[in-house]
Amino acid sequence: MGKLDSSLFILSIVNVSRNLSTHVKSVIKNCLSVTGVRNKNDSFYNVDDALALFNRMINKHPQPSIVEFTKLLGAIVRLKRYAIVFSMCRGMESVGISHDDYSLSIFINCFCRLGRIDLGFSVFGKMLKLVVKPSIVTFSTSINGLCNQSKISQAVSLFDEMIERGIEPNVVTYNTLVDAHCKNVMISKAEDIVESMIKRGIEPNVVIYSALIDGHCLQHNVDKARRVLQLMIENGCLPDICSYSIMIKGYCKAKMLDEAMELFHEISRKDQFLIVSHSPLLCTVCVN
């Protein structure tokens, strides 16, 4: 795994940090006393504990590997304290800790979650120019950030670049692209992506099938949506409550209430627990 020269990365982070909004800067200031929910894999209970652990790590001799630091950064991300990650980054760089593709992917993810995909790409661009080879995680993170901002064409271009670089896409990458195309009512292109996915030997999962169902419903093609649902079952991919809810909602919006109730009763016969435990959700879907 390639390493990025510390001095170069310090400059890159300083440059992008200068462009952070006032909101993000205030988050850094205010987050220090915010309590988070402990994950079973975390060795701290809140942000104060995380910062204390971080300080122990950077002052330890010998210092922990970048892998240990990325575990901590990942835990901070799960607490949704994205701005603190940048502060920790500067601390890591100040003691000469070099980053790898995974830690840089975390930084890109934080920028994307803060709505600053432009700053995320400034990090991504430096990775391409320097010695760190982007991984599938890096590309998937960036693609997801673009899709979240409905920059679909740029996401597809980045996906194509990932293929050109010999990085094999995984089901998570496909999930992101298919869902984004369907939400933007580009169902035919979504189906092309699924076809390409299958040719690569990756079977669609419940997320992708549900996205296709939703895409057809958004275009008022409930018959096609129902065929996707049936194909999903025939291919051995069991629909979940979200899949059924999307289909029922599609029927309701098309004023096909008889079909909606028929599907409602159909799934109740198949799985009594499913229908009882989620009936409020299904009723809400039908009402809306």
Short mmCIF file of C-alpha atoms in Angstrom, two decimals:
data_model
loop_
_atom_site.label_atom_id
_atom_site.label_comp_id
_atom_site.label_asym_id
_atom_site.label_seq_id
_atom_site.Cartn_x
_atom_site.Cartn_y
_atom_site.Cartn_z
CA MET A 1 0.00 0.00 0.00
CA GLY A 2 1.45 3.33 -1.09
CA LYS A 3 2.43 6.06 1.32
CA LEU A 4 1.89 9.78 0.85
CA ASP A 5 4.73 12.14 1.71
CA SER A 6 3.81 13.84 4.99
CA SER A 7 4.91 17.36 4.05
CA LEU A 8 2.96 17.24 0.80
CA PHE A 9 -0.15 16.03 2.53
CA ILE A 10 0.13 18.67 5.25
CA LEU A 11 -0.01 21.30 2.52
CA SER A 12 -2.98 19.66 0.84
CA ILE A 13 -4.97 19.42 4.06
CA VAL A 14 -4.10 22.99 5.02
CA ASN A 15 -5.26 24.19 1.61
CA VAL A 16 -8.60 22.42 1.76
CA SER A 17 -9.10 23.25 5.43
CA ARG A 18 -8.87 26.95 4.63
CA ASN A 19 -11.94 26.50 2.46
CA LEU A 20 -14.06 24.95 5.20
CA SER A 21 -17.26 26.81 5.88
CA THR A 22 -17.87 28.76 9.08
CA HIS A 23 -20.31 26.03 10.07
CA VAL A 24 -17.66 23.34 9.94
CA LYS A 25 -15.21 25.44 11.92
CA SER A 26 -17.82 25.95 14.62
CA VAL A 27 -18.44 22.22 14.72
CA ILE A 28 -14.76 21.64 15.53
CA LYS A 29 -15.06 24.07 18.43
CA ASN A 30 -18.34 22.73 19.81
CA CYS A 31 -17.86 19.00 19.34
CA LEU A 32 -15.35 18.51 22.11
CA SER A 33 -18.02 18.21 24.81
CA VAL A 34 -20.61 16.28 22.84
CA THR A 35 -21.34 12.77 24.02
CA GLY A 36 -21.68 10.05 21.40
CA VAL A 37 -23.06 6.51 21.41
CA ARG A 38 -20.47 3.87 22.08
CA ASN A 39 -19.90 1.23 19.47
CA LYS A 40 -18.93 -2.18 20.78
CA ASN A 41 -15.70 -1.95 18.79
CA ASP A 42 -14.80 1.48 20.14
CA SER A 43 -12.53 1.87 23.16
CA PHE A 44 -14.20 5.12 24.27
CA TYR A 45 -17.62 6.38 25.30
CA ASN A 46 -17.67 9.90 23.86
CA VAL A 47 -15.66 12.43 21.91
CA ASP A 48 -13.61 13.48 24.95
CA ASP A 49 -12.51 9.86 25.44
CA ALA A 50 -11.70 9.59 21.73
CA LEU A 51 -9.51 12.69 21.85
CA ALA A 52 -7.76 11.41 24.98
CA LEU A 53 -7.07 8.11 23.22
CA PHE A 54 -5.80 9.98 20.17
CA ASN A 55 -3.40 12.04 22.27
CA ARG A 56 -2.04 8.89 23.90
CA MET A 57 -1.53 7.31 20.49
CA ILE A 58 0.43 10.19 18.95
CA ASN A 59 2.62 10.48 22.03
CA LYS A 60 3.33 6.77 22.26
CA HIS A 61 6.77 5.39 21.34
CA PRO A 62 6.81 3.58 19.06
CA GLN A 63 3.69 5.09 17.52
CA PRO A 64 0.81 2.83 16.46
CA SER A 65 0.49 2.04 12.76
CA ILE A 66 -1.75 3.99 10.40
CA VAL A 67 -4.17 1.05 10.64
CA GLU A 68 -4.79 1.77 14.32
CA PHE A 69 -5.31 5.45 13.61
CA THR A 70 -7.81 4.72 10.84
CA LYS A 71 -9.80 2.56 13.25
CA LEU A 72 -10.07 5.55 15.55
CA LEU A 73 -10.94 7.89 12.69
CA GLY A 74 -13.59 5.45 11.52
CA ALA A 75 -15.11 5.42 15.00
CA ILE A 76 -15.24 9.23 15.00
CA VAL A 77 -17.03 9.12 11.65
CA ARG A 78 -19.60 6.72 13.12
CA LEU A 79 -20.22 9.33 15.80
CA LYS A 80 -20.82 11.78 12.93
CA ARG A 81 -18.13 14.15 14.23
CA TYR A 82 -16.63 14.65 10.79
CA ALA A 83 -14.86 17.95 11.48
CA ILE A 84 -12.89 16.39 14.33
CA VAL A 85 -11.36 14.00 11.81
CA PHE A 86 -9.67 16.96 10.11
CA SER A 87 -8.29 18.16 13.42
CA MET A 88 -6.91 14.69 14.11
CA CYS A 89 -5.43 14.62 10.62
CA ARG A 90 -3.39 17.74 11.36
CA GLY A 91 -2.25 16.16 14.63
CA MET A 92 -1.15 13.01 12.83
CA GLU A 93 0.76 14.99 10.24
CA SER A 94 2.46 17.10 12.89
CA VAL A 95 4.19 13.98 14.26
CA GLY A 96 5.07 12.61 10.82
CA ILE A 97 2.44 9.88 10.42
CA SER A 98 1.94 9.05 6.74
CA HIS A 99 -1.50 8.28 5.35
CA ASP A 100 -2.67 5.39 3.22
CA ASP A 101 -5.57 5.02 0.80
CA TYR A 102 -7.99 4.02 3.55
CA SER A 103 -7.32 7.00 5.81
CA LEU A 104 -7.55 9.35 2.83
CA SER A 105 -10.86 7.73 1.88
CA ILE A 106 -12.11 8.62 5.36
CA PHE A 107 -11.20 12.27 4.77
CA ILE A 108 -12.99 12.25 1.41
CA ASN A 109 -16.03 10.67 3.05
CA CYS A 110 -16.10 13.38 5.72
CA PHE A 111 -15.99 16.16 3.14
CA CYS A 112 -18.80 14.47 1.19
CA ARG A 113 -20.96 14.11 4.29
CA LEU A 114 -20.44 17.79 5.02
CA GLY A 115 -21.66 18.61 1.53
CA ARG A 116 -18.20 19.62 0.32
CA ILE A 117 -17.57 17.13 -2.46
CA ASP A 118 -15.33 19.76 -4.08
CA LEU A 119 -12.92 19.57 -1.16
CA GLY A 120 -13.15 15.81 -1.16
CA PHE A 121 -12.06 15.77 -4.77
CA SER A 122 -9.14 18.05 -4.01
CA VAL A 123 -7.85 15.25 -1.76
CA PHE A 124 -8.75 12.64 -4.36
CA GLY A 125 -6.94 14.58 -7.07
CA LYS A 126 -3.76 14.79 -5.01
CA MET A 127 -3.91 11.04 -4.48
CA LEU A 128 -3.92 10.52 -8.24
CA LYS A 129 -0.98 12.89 -8.73
CA LEU A 130 1.12 11.56 -5.89
CA VAL A 131 2.08 8.08 -4.76
CA VAL A 132 -1.11 6.76 -3.15
CA LYS A 133 -3.09 4.42 -5.37
CA PRO A 134 -6.85 4.87 -4.85
CA SER A 135 -8.64 1.70 -3.78
CA ILE A 136 -12.17 0.51 -4.41
CA VAL A 137 -13.09 2.18 -1.10
CA THR A 138 -11.76 5.54 -2.30
CA PHE A 139 -13.61 5.37 -5.60
CA SER A 140 -16.84 4.12 -4.03
CA THR A 141 -16.74 6.89 -1.44
CA SER A 142 -16.27 9.55 -4.10
CA ILE A 143 -18.93 8.06 -6.37
CA ASN A 144 -21.37 8.01 -3.48
CA GLY A 145 -20.62 11.66 -2.71
CA LEU A 146 -21.32 12.65 -6.31
CA CYS A 147 -24.54 10.63 -6.43
CA ASN A 148 -25.76 12.24 -3.21
CA GLN A 149 -25.47 15.60 -4.95
CA SER A 150 -27.17 14.23 -8.09
CA LYS A 151 -23.99 14.65 -10.14
CA ILE A 152 -24.73 11.43 -11.97
CA SER A 153 -22.67 11.99 -15.11
CA GLN A 154 -19.58 12.77 -13.03
CA ALA A 155 -20.20 9.68 -10.93
CA VAL A 156 -20.40 7.52 -14.04
CA SER A 157 -17.19 9.07 -15.40
CA LEU A 158 -15.42 8.27 -12.15
CA PHE A 159 -16.83 4.74 -12.27
CA ASP A 160 -15.43 4.32 -15.79
CA GLU A 161 -12.06 5.61 -14.63
CA MET A 162 -12.08 3.06 -11.82
CA ILE A 163 -12.63 0.29 -14.38
CA GLU A 164 -9.85 1.64 -16.59
CA ARG A 165 -7.46 1.54 -13.65
CA GLY A 166 -8.18 -2.17 -13.22
CA ILE A 167 -10.15 -1.76 -9.99
CA GLU A 168 -13.02 -4.21 -9.93
CA PRO A 169 -16.29 -2.62 -8.74
CA ASN A 170 -18.19 -4.35 -5.96
CA VAL A 171 -21.89 -4.61 -5.20
CA VAL A 172 -21.75 -1.49 -3.00
CA THR A 173 -20.53 0.60 -5.93
CA TYR A 174 -23.27 -0.78 -8.14
CA ASN A 175 -25.87 -0.17 -5.43
CA THR A 176 -24.91 3.51 -5.36
CA LEU A 177 -25.04 4.00 -9.13
CA VAL A 178 -28.26 2.07 -9.72
CA ASP A 179 -30.07 3.81 -6.87
CA ALA A 180 -28.93 7.25 -8.05
CA HIS A 181 -30.06 6.63 -11.63
CA CYS A 182 -33.43 5.31 -10.48
CA LYS A 183 -34.05 8.24 -8.14
CA ASN A 184 -33.26 10.60 -11.01
CA VAL A 185 -35.74 8.73 -13.23
CA MET A 186 -33.04 7.28 -15.47
CA ILE A 187 -34.33 3.73 -15.26
CA SER A 188 -33.03 2.53 -18.65
CA LYS A 189 -29.47 3.52 -17.74
CA ALA A 190 -29.93 1.87 -14.36
CA GLU A 191 -30.92 -1.34 -16.12
CA ASP A 192 -27.83 -1.08 -18.34
CA ILE A 193 -25.68 -0.85 -15.22
CA VAL A 194 -27.37 -3.93 -13.76
CA GLU A 195 -26.80 -5.82 -17.00
CA SER A 196 -23.12 -4.88 -16.90
CA MET A 197 -22.98 -5.94 -13.28
CA ILE A 198 -24.42 -9.38 -14.05
CA LYS A 199 -21.93 -9.85 -16.91
CA ARG A 200 -19.16 -9.31 -14.37
CA GLY A 201 -20.56 -12.13 -12.28
CA ILE A 202 -22.08 -9.96 -9.55
CA GLU A 203 -25.69 -10.83 -8.72
CA PRO A 204 -28.10 -7.98 -7.90
CA ASN A 205 -29.07 -7.79 -4.25
CA VAL A 206 -32.24 -6.62 -2.51
CA VAL A 207 -31.04 -2.99 -2.61
CA ILE A 208 -30.64 -2.99 -6.37
CA TYR A 209 -33.93 -4.78 -7.06
CA SER A 210 -35.75 -2.38 -4.74
CA ALA A 211 -34.16 0.60 -6.52
CA LEU A 212 -35.36 -0.73 -9.88
CA ILE A 213 -38.86 -1.24 -8.50
CA ASP A 214 -38.84 2.32 -7.22
CA GLY A 215 -37.51 3.64 -10.53
CA HIS A 216 -40.33 2.03 -12.50
CA CYS A 217 -42.90 3.27 -9.99
CA LEU A 218 -41.54 6.82 -10.34
CA GLN A 219 -42.22 6.52 -14.07
CA HIS A 220 -45.71 5.14 -13.29
CA ASN A 221 -44.80 1.78 -14.81
CA VAL A 222 -46.18 -0.32 -11.99
CA ASP A 223 -46.54 -3.38 -14.21
CA LYS A 224 -42.79 -3.31 -14.91
CA ALA A 225 -42.14 -2.75 -11.23
CA ARG A 226 -44.20 -5.82 -10.35
CA ARG A 227 -42.27 -7.86 -12.94
CA VAL A 228 -39.00 -6.81 -11.29
CA LEU A 229 -40.41 -7.90 -7.94
CA GLN A 230 -41.37 -11.27 -9.43
CA LEU A 231 -37.96 -11.64 -11.13
CA MET A 232 -36.31 -10.85 -7.82
CA ILE A 233 -38.16 -13.72 -6.15
CA GLU A 234 -37.49 -16.11 -9.04
CA ASN A 235 -33.76 -15.36 -8.78
CA GLY A 236 -33.75 -16.30 -5.13
CA CYS A 237 -33.41 -12.78 -3.74
CA LEU A 238 -36.08 -12.43 -1.05
CA PRO A 239 -37.81 -9.03 -0.92
CA ASP A 240 -37.70 -7.18 2.38
CA ILE A 241 -40.24 -4.83 3.92
CA CYS A 242 -38.80 -1.91 1.94
CA SER A 243 -39.25 -3.76 -1.36
CA TYR A 244 -42.89 -4.49 -0.62
CA SER A 245 -43.52 -0.99 0.71
CA ILE A 246 -42.14 0.56 -2.48
CA MET A 247 -44.38 -1.66 -4.59
CA ILE A 248 -47.47 -0.95 -2.49
CA LYS A 249 -46.74 2.77 -2.59
CA GLY A 250 -46.44 2.55 -6.38
CA TYR A 251 -49.84 0.90 -6.60
CA CYS A 252 -51.37 3.51 -4.32
CA LYS A 253 -49.97 6.42 -6.31
CA ALA A 254 -51.33 4.83 -9.48
CA LYS A 255 -54.77 4.60 -7.78
CA MET A 256 -54.57 0.82 -7.98
CA LEU A 257 -55.79 0.26 -4.45
CA ASP A 258 -57.13 -3.23 -5.12
CA GLU A 259 -53.68 -4.35 -6.27
CA ALA A 260 -52.09 -2.66 -3.26
CA MET A 261 -54.39 -4.50 -0.86
CA GLU A 262 -53.88 -7.76 -2.73
CA LEU A 263 -50.11 -7.48 -2.33
CA PHE A 264 -50.60 -6.48 1.31
CA HIS A 265 -52.61 -9.64 1.97
CA GLU A 266 -50.20 -11.73 -0.13
CA ILE A 267 -47.21 -10.86 2.04
CA SER A 268 -49.28 -11.25 5.21
CA ARG A 269 -49.97 -14.84 4.23
CA LYS A 270 -46.28 -15.44 3.51
CA ASP A 271 -44.91 -13.92 6.69
CA GLN A 272 -47.27 -13.05 9.51
CA PHE A 273 -44.49 -11.55 11.62
CA LEU A 274 -43.42 -9.29 8.77
CA ILE A 275 -46.86 -7.84 8.24
CA VAL A 276 -47.69 -7.45 11.94
CA SER A 277 -44.40 -5.83 12.92
CA HIS A 278 -44.39 -3.44 9.96
CA SER A 279 -48.13 -2.82 9.41
CA PRO A 280 -47.89 0.82 10.59
CA LEU A 281 -45.25 1.46 7.92
CA LEU A 282 -47.36 -0.18 5.21
CA CYS A 283 -50.47 1.74 6.29
CA THR A 284 -48.52 4.99 6.15
CA VAL A 285 -47.30 4.11 2.65
CA CYS A 286 -50.87 3.49 1.46
CA VAL A 287 -52.18 6.73 2.99
CA ASN A 288 -49.41 8.79 1.41
#
